[in-house]
CSV table of C-alpha atoms in Angstrom, one decimal:
chain,number,residue,atom,x,y,z
O,1,UNK,CA,136.0,126.8,110.7
O,2,UNK,CA,136.1,124.2,112.7
O,3,UNK,CA,132.7,124.8,114.0
O,4,UNK,CA,131.5,126.0,110.6
O,5,UNK,CA,132.0,122.6,109.2
O,6,UNK,CA,130.6,120.9,112.3
O,7,UNK,CA,127.3,123.1,112.0
O,8,UNK,CA,127.0,122.1,108.3
O,9,UNK,CA,127.4,118.7,109.2
O,10,UNK,CA,125.0,118.7,111.7
O,11,UNK,CA,122.3,120.6,109.0
O,12,UNK,CA,123.0,117.9,106.3
O,13,UNK,CA,122.2,114.8,108.7
O,14,UNK,CA,119.1,116.7,109.7
O,15,UNK,CA,118.0,117.4,106.0
O,16,UNK,CA,118.6,113.8,105.0
O,17,UNK,CA,117.0,112.4,108.1
O,18,UNK,CA,113.8,114.5,107.4
O,19,UNK,CA,114.0,113.6,103.7
O,20,UNK,CA,114.0,110.1,104.9
O,21,UNK,CA,111.1,110.6,107.3
O,22,UNK,CA,108.9,112.1,104.8
O,23,UNK,CA,109.0,109.0,102.5
O,24,UNK,CA,107.0,105.8,102.9
O,25,UNK,CA,109.7,102.9,104.4
O,26,UNK,CA,109.6,99.4,102.9
O,27,UNK,CA,108.8,97.0,105.7
O,28,UNK,CA,111.1,93.5,105.3
O,29,UNK,CA,109.5,91.5,102.9
O,30,UNK,CA,106.9,89.6,104.3
O,31,UNK,CA,106.8,85.6,103.6
O,32,UNK,CA,103.4,84.6,103.4
O,33,UNK,CA,103.5,80.9,105.0
O,34,UNK,CA,106.8,81.4,107.2
O,35,UNK,CA,106.0,77.6,108.9
O,36,UNK,CA,105.2,76.0,105.3
O,37,UNK,CA,101.8,76.4,103.0
O,38,UNK,CA,99.4,74.3,103.8
O,39,UNK,CA,99.1,73.3,99.9
O,40,UNK,CA,102.8,73.1,99.4
O,41,UNK,CA,103.7,71.2,96.3
O,42,UNK,CA,106.6,69.8,94.2
O,43,UNK,CA,107.1,72.2,91.0
O,44,UNK,CA,106.5,69.3,88.3
O,45,UNK,CA,108.7,68.7,85.2
O,46,UNK,CA,107.6,69.5,81.7
O,47,UNK,CA,106.1,66.1,81.2
O,48,UNK,CA,103.2,67.2,83.6
O,49,UNK,CA,101.9,69.6,80.2
O,50,UNK,CA,101.9,72.7,82.5
O,51,UNK,CA,104.6,75.7,81.4
O,52,UNK,CA,106.7,75.7,84.8
O,53,UNK,CA,110.1,77.0,83.5
O,54,UNK,CA,110.2,79.8,85.2
O,55,UNK,CA,108.0,78.8,88.7
O,56,UNK,CA,111.0,78.4,90.9
O,57,UNK,CA,111.4,81.9,90.8
O,58,UNK,CA,108.0,82.6,92.6
O,59,UNK,CA,108.4,79.5,94.9
O,60,UNK,CA,108.3,81.6,97.9
O,61,UNK,CA,105.1,83.6,98.0
O,62,UNK,CA,106.0,86.9,99.9
O,63,UNK,CA,105.1,90.2,99.7
O,64,UNK,CA,106.8,93.5,99.8
O,65,UNK,CA,104.8,96.1,102.0
O,66,UNK,CA,105.1,99.9,101.6
O,67,UNK,CA,103.8,101.8,104.4
O,68,UNK,CA,102.1,105.2,103.3
O,69,UNK,CA,104.1,108.0,105.5
O,70,UNK,CA,100.8,110.0,105.9
O,71,UNK,CA,98.1,107.1,105.7
O,72,UNK,CA,94.8,107.8,104.8
O,73,UNK,CA,93.3,104.5,106.0
O,74,UNK,CA,93.3,102.7,102.5
O,75,UNK,CA,95.8,99.7,101.3
O,76,UNK,CA,96.2,97.9,97.9
O,77,UNK,CA,97.5,94.8,97.5
O,78,UNK,CA,98.7,94.4,94.0
O,79,UNK,CA,99.1,90.9,92.1
O,80,UNK,CA,101.2,91.4,89.0
O,81,UNK,CA,100.4,89.8,85.5
O,82,UNK,CA,102.1,87.2,83.8
O,83,UNK,CA,99.3,84.6,82.1
O,84,UNK,CA,100.4,82.5,85.2
O,85,UNK,CA,103.6,81.5,83.9
O,86,UNK,CA,105.8,84.4,85.1
O,87,UNK,CA,105.1,87.9,87.0
O,88,UNK,CA,105.7,91.7,85.8
O,89,UNK,CA,106.7,92.9,89.0
O,90,UNK,CA,107.9,95.9,87.7
O,91,UNK,CA,105.7,98.1,85.9
O,92,UNK,CA,102.8,95.7,87.0
O,93,UNK,CA,104.3,96.2,90.3
O,94,UNK,CA,106.7,98.1,92.3
O,95,UNK,CA,106.6,101.0,90.1
O,96,UNK,CA,103.1,102.0,91.0
O,97,UNK,CA,104.0,102.3,95.0
O,98,UNK,CA,105.4,106.2,95.3
O,99,UNK,CA,102.2,107.2,93.6
O,100,UNK,CA,99.8,105.0,96.0
O,101,UNK,CA,102.1,106.1,98.5
O,102,UNK,CA,101.9,110.1,97.6
O,103,UNK,CA,98.1,109.7,98.0
O,104,UNK,CA,98.1,107.9,101.6
O,105,UNK,CA,98.0,104.8,100.7
O,106,UNK,CA,99.8,101.7,101.8
O,107,UNK,CA,101.0,99.8,98.8
O,108,UNK,CA,101.6,95.8,98.5
O,109,UNK,CA,103.1,93.9,95.8
O,110,UNK,CA,102.2,90.3,96.1
O,111,UNK,CA,104.6,87.6,94.8
O,112,UNK,CA,101.9,84.5,94.6
O,113,UNK,CA,103.1,81.1,93.6
O,114,UNK,CA,102.4,79.9,90.0
O,115,UNK,CA,99.7,77.0,90.2
O,116,UNK,CA,101.8,74.4,88.1
O,117,UNK,CA,98.6,72.2,88.3
O,118,UNK,CA,97.4,72.8,91.3
O,119,UNK,CA,94.5,75.8,90.7
O,120,UNK,CA,94.1,76.8,94.2
O,121,UNK,CA,97.3,77.9,95.1
O,122,UNK,CA,97.3,81.2,93.8
O,123,UNK,CA,94.0,82.3,95.2
O,124,UNK,CA,95.4,80.7,98.9
O,125,UNK,CA,98.1,83.3,98.4
O,126,UNK,CA,96.3,86.7,97.9
O,127,UNK,CA,94.0,85.2,100.7
O,128,UNK,CA,96.6,85.0,103.2
O,129,UNK,CA,98.0,88.3,102.1
O,130,UNK,CA,94.7,90.0,103.3
O,131,UNK,CA,94.8,88.3,106.4
O,132,UNK,CA,98.4,89.2,107.3
O,133,UNK,CA,97.3,92.8,106.2
O,134,UNK,CA,94.3,93.0,108.7
O,135,UNK,CA,96.8,91.9,110.9
O,136,UNK,CA,98.9,94.8,110.4
O,137,UNK,CA,95.7,97.3,110.4
O,138,UNK,CA,96.5,99.2,113.6
O,139,UNK,CA,100.5,99.7,113.3
O,140,UNK,CA,99.8,100.9,109.8
O,141,UNK,CA,96.4,103.3,109.9
O,142,UNK,CA,94.6,100.9,107.5
O,143,UNK,CA,90.6,100.5,107.6
O,144,UNK,CA,90.0,99.5,104.2
O,145,UNK,CA,92.0,96.7,102.3
O,146,UNK,CA,91.3,96.7,98.4
O,147,UNK,CA,93.1,94.0,96.2
O,148,UNK,CA,94.2,95.2,92.3
O,149,UNK,CA,95.7,93.3,89.1
O,150,UNK,CA,96.7,93.1,85.6
O,151,UNK,CA,95.7,90.5,83.1
O,152,UNK,CA,96.2,87.3,85.0
O,153,UNK,CA,96.9,89.0,88.5
O,154,UNK,CA,93.8,91.0,87.4
O,155,UNK,CA,91.8,87.5,87.1
O,156,UNK,CA,93.6,86.3,90.6
O,157,UNK,CA,92.4,89.9,92.0
O,158,UNK,CA,88.7,89.1,90.7
O,159,UNK,CA,88.9,85.9,92.6
O,160,UNK,CA,89.7,87.1,95.6
O,161,UNK,CA,86.7,89.5,95.2
O,162,UNK,CA,84.4,86.8,94.5
O,163,UNK,CA,85.6,83.6,96.0
O,164,UNK,CA,86.8,84.9,99.2
O,165,UNK,CA,86.0,82.4,101.9
O,166,UNK,CA,85.5,84.7,105.1
O,167,UNK,CA,85.0,88.4,106.3
O,168,UNK,CA,88.4,88.4,107.0
O,169,UNK,CA,89.7,87.6,103.5
O,170,UNK,CA,87.0,89.5,101.8
O,171,UNK,CA,88.6,92.7,99.8
O,172,UNK,CA,87.0,96.0,100.7
O,173,UNK,CA,87.3,97.2,96.8
O,174,UNK,CA,89.1,95.9,93.7
O,175,UNK,CA,90.6,97.7,91.2
O,176,UNK,CA,91.0,95.6,87.7
O,177,UNK,CA,93.7,96.7,84.8
O,178,UNK,CA,92.7,95.1,81.7
O,179,UNK,CA,91.8,91.6,83.5
O,180,UNK,CA,91.2,88.1,82.4
O,181,UNK,CA,87.8,87.4,84.2
O,182,UNK,CA,86.6,84.2,82.6
O,183,UNK,CA,87.7,81.0,81.8
O,184,UNK,CA,85.3,80.2,78.9
O,185,UNK,CA,87.4,79.3,75.8
O,186,UNK,CA,85.1,81.5,73.7
O,187,UNK,CA,86.9,84.5,75.3
O,188,UNK,CA,89.3,84.1,77.8
O,189,UNK,CA,93.2,84.1,77.3
O,190,UNK,CA,93.9,80.6,76.8
O,191,UNK,CA,97.4,80.9,77.9
O,192,UNK,CA,96.3,81.9,81.4
O,193,UNK,CA,93.5,79.2,81.3
O,194,UNK,CA,96.1,76.5,80.4
O,195,UNK,CA,98.4,77.5,83.1
O,196,UNK,CA,95.9,77.7,85.8
O,197,UNK,CA,93.4,74.7,84.9
O,198,UNK,CA,95.5,72.5,82.4
O,199,UNK,CA,94.4,71.9,78.9
O,200,UNK,CA,91.3,69.8,79.2
O,201,UNK,CA,89.4,71.4,82.5
O,202,UNK,CA,86.1,70.1,83.5
O,203,UNK,CA,83.3,72.7,83.1
O,204,UNK,CA,82.9,72.5,86.7
O,205,UNK,CA,86.5,73.8,87.1
O,206,UNK,CA,86.1,76.4,84.3
O,207,UNK,CA,82.8,77.9,86.0
O,208,UNK,CA,84.8,78.0,89.2
O,209,UNK,CA,87.0,80.0,88.0
O,210,UNK,CA,84.8,82.6,85.7
O,211,UNK,CA,84.4,85.2,88.2
O,212,UNK,CA,81.3,86.8,86.1
O,213,UNK,CA,79.6,83.6,87.6
O,214,UNK,CA,80.3,84.1,90.5
O,215,UNK,CA,79.7,87.9,91.4
O,216,UNK,CA,76.9,88.4,94.0
O,217,UNK,CA,75.4,91.3,96.3
O,218,UNK,CA,78.2,91.6,98.3
O,219,UNK,CA,81.0,91.6,95.8
O,220,UNK,CA,83.3,94.6,96.6
O,221,UNK,CA,83.0,97.9,94.6
O,222,UNK,CA,85.1,97.5,91.4
O,223,UNK,CA,87.1,100.0,89.1
O,224,UNK,CA,87.8,98.3,85.7
O,225,UNK,CA,89.8,99.5,82.6
O,226,UNK,CA,91.0,98.5,79.5
O,227,UNK,CA,91.6,99.4,76.1
O,228,UNK,CA,89.4,98.5,73.0
O,229,UNK,CA,92.4,97.0,70.9
O,230,UNK,CA,93.2,94.6,73.4
O,231,UNK,CA,94.2,91.4,71.3
O,232,UNK,CA,95.6,89.5,74.8
O,233,UNK,CA,92.4,89.6,76.7
O,234,UNK,CA,89.4,90.2,74.8
O,235,UNK,CA,87.2,93.4,75.9
O,236,UNK,CA,84.2,90.5,76.6
O,237,UNK,CA,86.1,90.1,79.7
O,238,UNK,CA,85.7,93.4,81.7
O,239,UNK,CA,82.0,93.8,79.6
O,240,UNK,CA,80.4,90.6,81.2
O,241,UNK,CA,82.3,91.4,84.8
O,242,UNK,CA,80.9,94.9,84.5
O,243,UNK,CA,77.5,93.3,83.7
O,244,UNK,CA,77.3,91.1,86.3
O,245,UNK,CA,78.3,93.6,89.2
O,246,UNK,CA,75.4,96.1,87.9
O,247,UNK,CA,72.9,93.2,87.6
O,248,UNK,CA,73.8,92.2,91.6
O,249,UNK,CA,73.8,95.8,92.6
O,250,UNK,CA,77.6,96.4,92.9
O,251,UNK,CA,78.9,99.9,92.6
O,252,UNK,CA,81.3,99.7,89.2
O,253,UNK,CA,82.7,101.8,87.5
O,254,UNK,CA,84.7,100.9,84.2
O,255,UNK,CA,86.8,102.8,81.8
O,256,UNK,CA,87.3,102.0,78.5
O,257,UNK,CA,90.2,103.8,76.2
O,258,UNK,CA,90.4,103.5,72.4
O,259,UNK,CA,94.0,102.0,71.9
O,260,UNK,CA,96.5,101.1,74.2
O,261,UNK,CA,96.5,97.2,74.1
O,262,UNK,CA,97.7,95.2,76.7
O,263,UNK,CA,100.1,94.8,79.1
O,264,UNK,CA,101.9,98.6,79.8
O,265,UNK,CA,101.1,98.4,83.7
O,266,UNK,CA,102.4,101.7,84.8
O,267,UNK,CA,104.3,102.7,81.6
O,268,UNK,CA,103.9,106.4,80.6
O,269,UNK,CA,103.9,105.5,76.8
O,270,UNK,CA,100.1,104.3,77.7
O,271,UNK,CA,99.0,107.1,75.8
O,272,UNK,CA,95.6,107.6,78.4
O,273,UNK,CA,97.8,107.1,81.6
O,274,UNK,CA,96.9,110.7,82.7
O,275,UNK,CA,93.2,109.8,82.4
O,276,UNK,CA,93.1,106.5,84.1
O,277,UNK,CA,95.0,107.6,86.4
O,278,UNK,CA,93.1,110.6,87.1
O,279,UNK,CA,90.1,108.7,86.9
O,280,UNK,CA,91.3,106.3,89.8
O,281,UNK,CA,92.0,108.7,92.2
O,282,UNK,CA,88.6,110.4,91.8
O,283,UNK,CA,86.8,106.9,92.1
O,284,UNK,CA,89.4,106.3,95.6
O,285,UNK,CA,88.2,109.4,97.4
O,286,UNK,CA,84.5,109.5,96.0
O,287,UNK,CA,83.7,105.9,96.3
O,288,UNK,CA,86.3,103.8,98.7
O,289,UNK,CA,87.0,107.0,101.2
O,290,UNK,CA,83.3,107.9,101.2
């Protein structure tokens, strides 16, 4: 009886060990700037005119890394949305990790610092995140690093794709969900613009962060999807970006669904979830992995 019990325990341990080995494991959360960010700042008070009430939650720039058990060479760095005043880290962040991991893609969720009057800060964080993952490429079986984002996180991702400062920080591809693209007042999301640039930005600053104006022939290939009835971020954002990509000879795929609104992320309540996920998988396999 004792031998039978020991055998059962050994079998249980073996099964559990196999199950754990077949799932992606989470690397300890990486701090982007362990020795302090070069553009560190004190979060201002409400007298600054910026919305800063949740900025303390995101004061430390960090990244959760979920390696694929059987890597296919791809890595995605996701920037959750939140109008640059907060971050939706569940359904626009962590909830997507299992889908990507199951397809051999290492998944990273970036917690970037909020600008609070320092427009360069979020972009500096995403560039550093790309650098860090380049440094882990051999260890994790990564050959291509993509940037992704939702809403204002999509704007940050598009900035990374069009405003990289070296070959090392250039993403290999971009995946944008209902993104803010422009900072032009006529069709941007004003909450995101005010949070990033302030209420009275110069035209020079508006142009700098209007991603449709920064596309070149070297901008990485893009997958974009959105809904026609998005009231938070006008569809013109994605349309203008797509037009700029095509005009510059950049490979781009855009999918527009008739309804679904804004901010749904990975939630099953989005009626066309199966469709956009299927299209994304096809694009990753046919365009990015070619």
